[in-house]
Structure formats: C-alpha cells, structure tokens
JSON list of C-alpha atoms in Angstrom, two decimals:
[
{"chain": "A", "resi": 58, "resn": "MET", "atom": "CA", "xyz": [130.51, -47.44, 49.01]},
{"chain": "A", "resi": 59, "resn": "ILE", "atom": "CA", "xyz": [131.21, -48.14, 45.35]},
{"chain": "A", "resi": 60, "resn": "ILE", "atom": "CA", "xyz": [133.56, -45.83, 43.46]},
{"chain": "A", "resi": 61, "resn": "ASP", "atom": "CA", "xyz": [134.13, -46.38, 39.72]},
{"chain": "A", "resi": 62, "resn": "GLY", "atom": "CA", "xyz": [133.20, -50.08, 39.97]},
{"chain": "A", "resi": 63, "resn": "VAL", "atom": "CA", "xyz": [135.37, -50.72, 43.07]},
{"chain": "A", "resi": 64, "resn": "LYS", "atom": "CA", "xyz": [133.78, -51.47, 46.45]},
{"chain": "A", "resi": 65, "resn": "VAL", "atom": "CA", "xyz": [135.54, -49.47, 49.18]},
{"chain": "A", "resi": 66, "resn": "ASN", "atom": "CA", "xyz": [135.07, -50.58, 52.81]},
{"chain": "A", "resi": 67, "resn": "PHE", "atom": "CA", "xyz": [136.09, -48.29, 55.67]},
{"chain": "A", "resi": 68, "resn": "ILE", "atom": "CA", "xyz": [136.78, -50.04, 58.98]},
{"chain": "A", "resi": 69, "resn": "GLY", "atom": "CA", "xyz": [137.00, -47.80, 62.03]},
{"chain": "A", "resi": 70, "resn": "ILE", "atom": "CA", "xyz": [136.41, -44.65, 59.96]},
{"chain": "A", "resi": 71, "resn": "ASP", "atom": "CA", "xyz": [132.87, -43.33, 60.29]},
{"chain": "A", "resi": 72, "resn": "ASP", "atom": "CA", "xyz": [133.08, -40.00, 58.48]},
{"chain": "A", "resi": 73, "resn": "ALA", "atom": "CA", "xyz": [134.73, -41.05, 55.20]},
{"chain": "A", "resi": 74, "resn": "THR", "atom": "CA", "xyz": [133.72, -39.06, 52.13]},
{"chain": "A", "resi": 75, "resn": "ARG", "atom": "CA", "xyz": [133.34, -40.16, 48.51]},
{"chain": "A", "resi": 76, "resn": "GLU", "atom": "CA", "xyz": [136.31, -37.97, 47.62]},
{"chain": "A", "resi": 77, "resn": "GLU", "atom": "CA", "xyz": [138.50, -39.79, 50.14]},
{"chain": "A", "resi": 78, "resn": "ALA", "atom": "CA", "xyz": [137.33, -43.15, 48.78]},
{"chain": "A", "resi": 79, "resn": "ALA", "atom": "CA", "xyz": [138.13, -42.01, 45.22]},
{"chain": "A", "resi": 80, "resn": "ASN", "atom": "CA", "xyz": [141.62, -41.07, 46.37]},
{"chain": "A", "resi": 81, "resn": "TYR", "atom": "CA", "xyz": [142.19, -44.57, 47.77]},
{"chain": "A", "resi": 82, "resn": "VAL", "atom": "CA", "xyz": [140.94, -46.13, 44.52]},
{"chain": "A", "resi": 83, "resn": "ALA", "atom": "CA", "xyz": [143.34, -43.96, 42.52]},
{"chain": "A", "resi": 84, "resn": "TYR", "atom": "CA", "xyz": [146.18, -44.81, 44.93]},
{"chain": "A", "resi": 85, "resn": "VAL", "atom": "CA", "xyz": [145.71, -48.57, 44.58]},
{"chain": "A", "resi": 86, "resn": "ARG", "atom": "CA", "xyz": [145.13, -48.44, 40.81]},
{"chain": "A", "resi": 87, "resn": "GLY", "atom": "CA", "xyz": [148.38, -46.52, 40.43]},
{"chain": "A", "resi": 88, "resn": "ARG", "atom": "CA", "xyz": [150.31, -49.37, 42.02]},
{"chain": "A", "resi": 89, "resn": "VAL", "atom": "CA", "xyz": [148.48, -52.44, 40.71]},
{"chain": "A", "resi": 90, "resn": "ASN", "atom": "CA", "xyz": [148.35, -53.65, 37.11]},
{"chain": "A", "resi": 91, "resn": "SER", "atom": "CA", "xyz": [145.31, -55.95, 37.53]},
{"chain": "A", "resi": 92, "resn": "PRO", "atom": "CA", "xyz": [141.74, -54.64, 37.75]},
{"chain": "A", "resi": 93, "resn": "VAL", "atom": "CA", "xyz": [140.87, -53.91, 41.39]},
{"chain": "A", "resi": 94, "resn": "LYS", "atom": "CA", "xyz": [137.76, -55.63, 42.81]},
{"chain": "A", "resi": 95, "resn": "ASN", "atom": "CA", "xyz": [137.55, -54.16, 46.32]},
{"chain": "A", "resi": 96, "resn": "ILE", "atom": "CA", "xyz": [139.57, -52.09, 48.80]},
{"chain": "A", "resi": 97, "resn": "ASN", "atom": "CA", "xyz": [139.55, -52.24, 52.60]},
{"chain": "A", "resi": 98, "resn": "VAL", "atom": "CA", "xyz": [140.78, -49.19, 54.52]},
{"chain": "A", "resi": 99, "resn": "LYS", "atom": "CA", "xyz": [141.31, -49.83, 58.24]},
{"chain": "A", "resi": 100, "resn": "LEU", "atom": "CA", "xyz": [142.26, -47.24, 60.84]},
{"chain": "A", "resi": 101, "resn": "CYS", "atom": "CA", "xyz": [145.12, -48.55, 63.00]},
{"chain": "A", "resi": 102, "resn": "ASP", "atom": "CA", "xyz": [145.78, -47.74, 66.66]},
{"chain": "A", "resi": 103, "resn": "ASP", "atom": "CA", "xyz": [148.74, -45.48, 65.80]},
{"chain": "A", "resi": 104, "resn": "GLY", "atom": "CA", "xyz": [146.59, -43.22, 63.58]},
{"chain": "A", "resi": 105, "resn": "LEU", "atom": "CA", "xyz": [147.83, -44.64, 60.28]},
{"chain": "A", "resi": 106, "resn": "VAL", "atom": "CA", "xyz": [145.65, -46.55, 57.84]},
{"chain": "A", "resi": 107, "resn": "ASP", "atom": "CA", "xyz": [146.09, -50.08, 56.52]},
{"chain": "A", "resi": 108, "resn": "VAL", "atom": "CA", "xyz": [145.01, -50.41, 52.88]},
{"chain": "A", "resi": 109, "resn": "SER", "atom": "CA", "xyz": [144.36, -53.90, 51.52]},
{"chain": "A", "resi": 110, "resn": "TYR", "atom": "CA", "xyz": [142.82, -54.84, 48.20]},
{"chain": "A", "resi": 111, "resn": "THR", "atom": "CA", "xyz": [141.59, -57.73, 46.09]},
{"chain": "A", "resi": 112, "resn": "ALA", "atom": "CA", "xyz": [142.37, -57.75, 42.38]},
{"chain": "A", "resi": 113, "resn": "ARG", "atom": "CA", "xyz": [140.86, -59.83, 39.61]},
{"chain": "A", "resi": 114, "resn": "GLY", "atom": "CA", "xyz": [143.21, -62.29, 38.00]},
{"chain": "A", "resi": 115, "resn": "GLU", "atom": "CA", "xyz": [143.83, -62.31, 34.31]},
{"chain": "A", "resi": 116, "resn": "LYS", "atom": "CA", "xyz": [141.74, -64.70, 32.25]},
{"chain": "A", "resi": 117, "resn": "PHE", "atom": "CA", "xyz": [143.58, -67.58, 30.67]},
{"chain": "A", "resi": 118, "resn": "GLU", "atom": "CA", "xyz": [142.79, -70.09, 27.99]},
{"chain": "A", "resi": 119, "resn": "ARG", "atom": "CA", "xyz": [143.37, -73.77, 28.57]},
{"chain": "A", "resi": 120, "resn": "ILE", "atom": "CA", "xyz": [145.44, -75.42, 25.90]},
{"chain": "A", "resi": 121, "resn": "ARG", "atom": "CA", "xyz": [145.22, -79.15, 25.50]},
{"chain": "A", "resi": 122, "resn": "ARG", "atom": "CA", "xyz": [148.50, -80.88, 24.84]},
{"chain": "A", "resi": 123, "resn": "VAL", "atom": "CA", "xyz": [148.64, -82.96, 21.69]},
{"chain": "A", "resi": 124, "resn": "THR", "atom": "CA", "xyz": [150.87, -85.96, 22.21]},
{"chain": "A", "resi": 125, "resn": "GLY", "atom": "CA", "xyz": [149.67, -88.35, 19.53]},
{"chain": "A", "resi": 126, "resn": "ARG", "atom": "CA", "xyz": [148.83, -90.95, 22.18]},
{"chain": "A", "resi": 127, "resn": "PRO", "atom": "CA", "xyz": [145.26, -92.21, 22.57]},
{"chain": "A", "resi": 128, "resn": "TYR", "atom": "CA", "xyz": [143.43, -91.34, 25.78]}
]
C-alpha cells in the first residue's frame, strides 16, 4: 500500500492496517534525513519485525574542472 508517497510492503503480515503502515512511515522518516522511497516490514520468527527502507539520494550537479589544458 502507498502511504504519503511511500510504498509500504508487509511480508508475513496479512492483516496490516493503513494506520499501522502510517506509523512505520513516520518511524522511518523520523530517523532518516533523505526522502524515503519504500519500506519493507517483515515479520521475523521471534515475533519481532524487521524494517528496511530505500531512500532517494540527493541530487548533485556535475562540475567540470577547468585546467587550462586542451582536451
């Protein structure tokens, strides 16, 4: 499901709600400075969850070095 522009995937959790997904989005955004692209929430064997995410990198501008030498 998509929450606030972030795709949230639940693995091993069948009854996840939109509210729970929004909580995971808020959790990851609170700890990451880059814009979050997607979040994977996986239920582990011990009952805990593993949260992994992909963030978009910052855009950069290429700067050509000027050396005064011909190409």
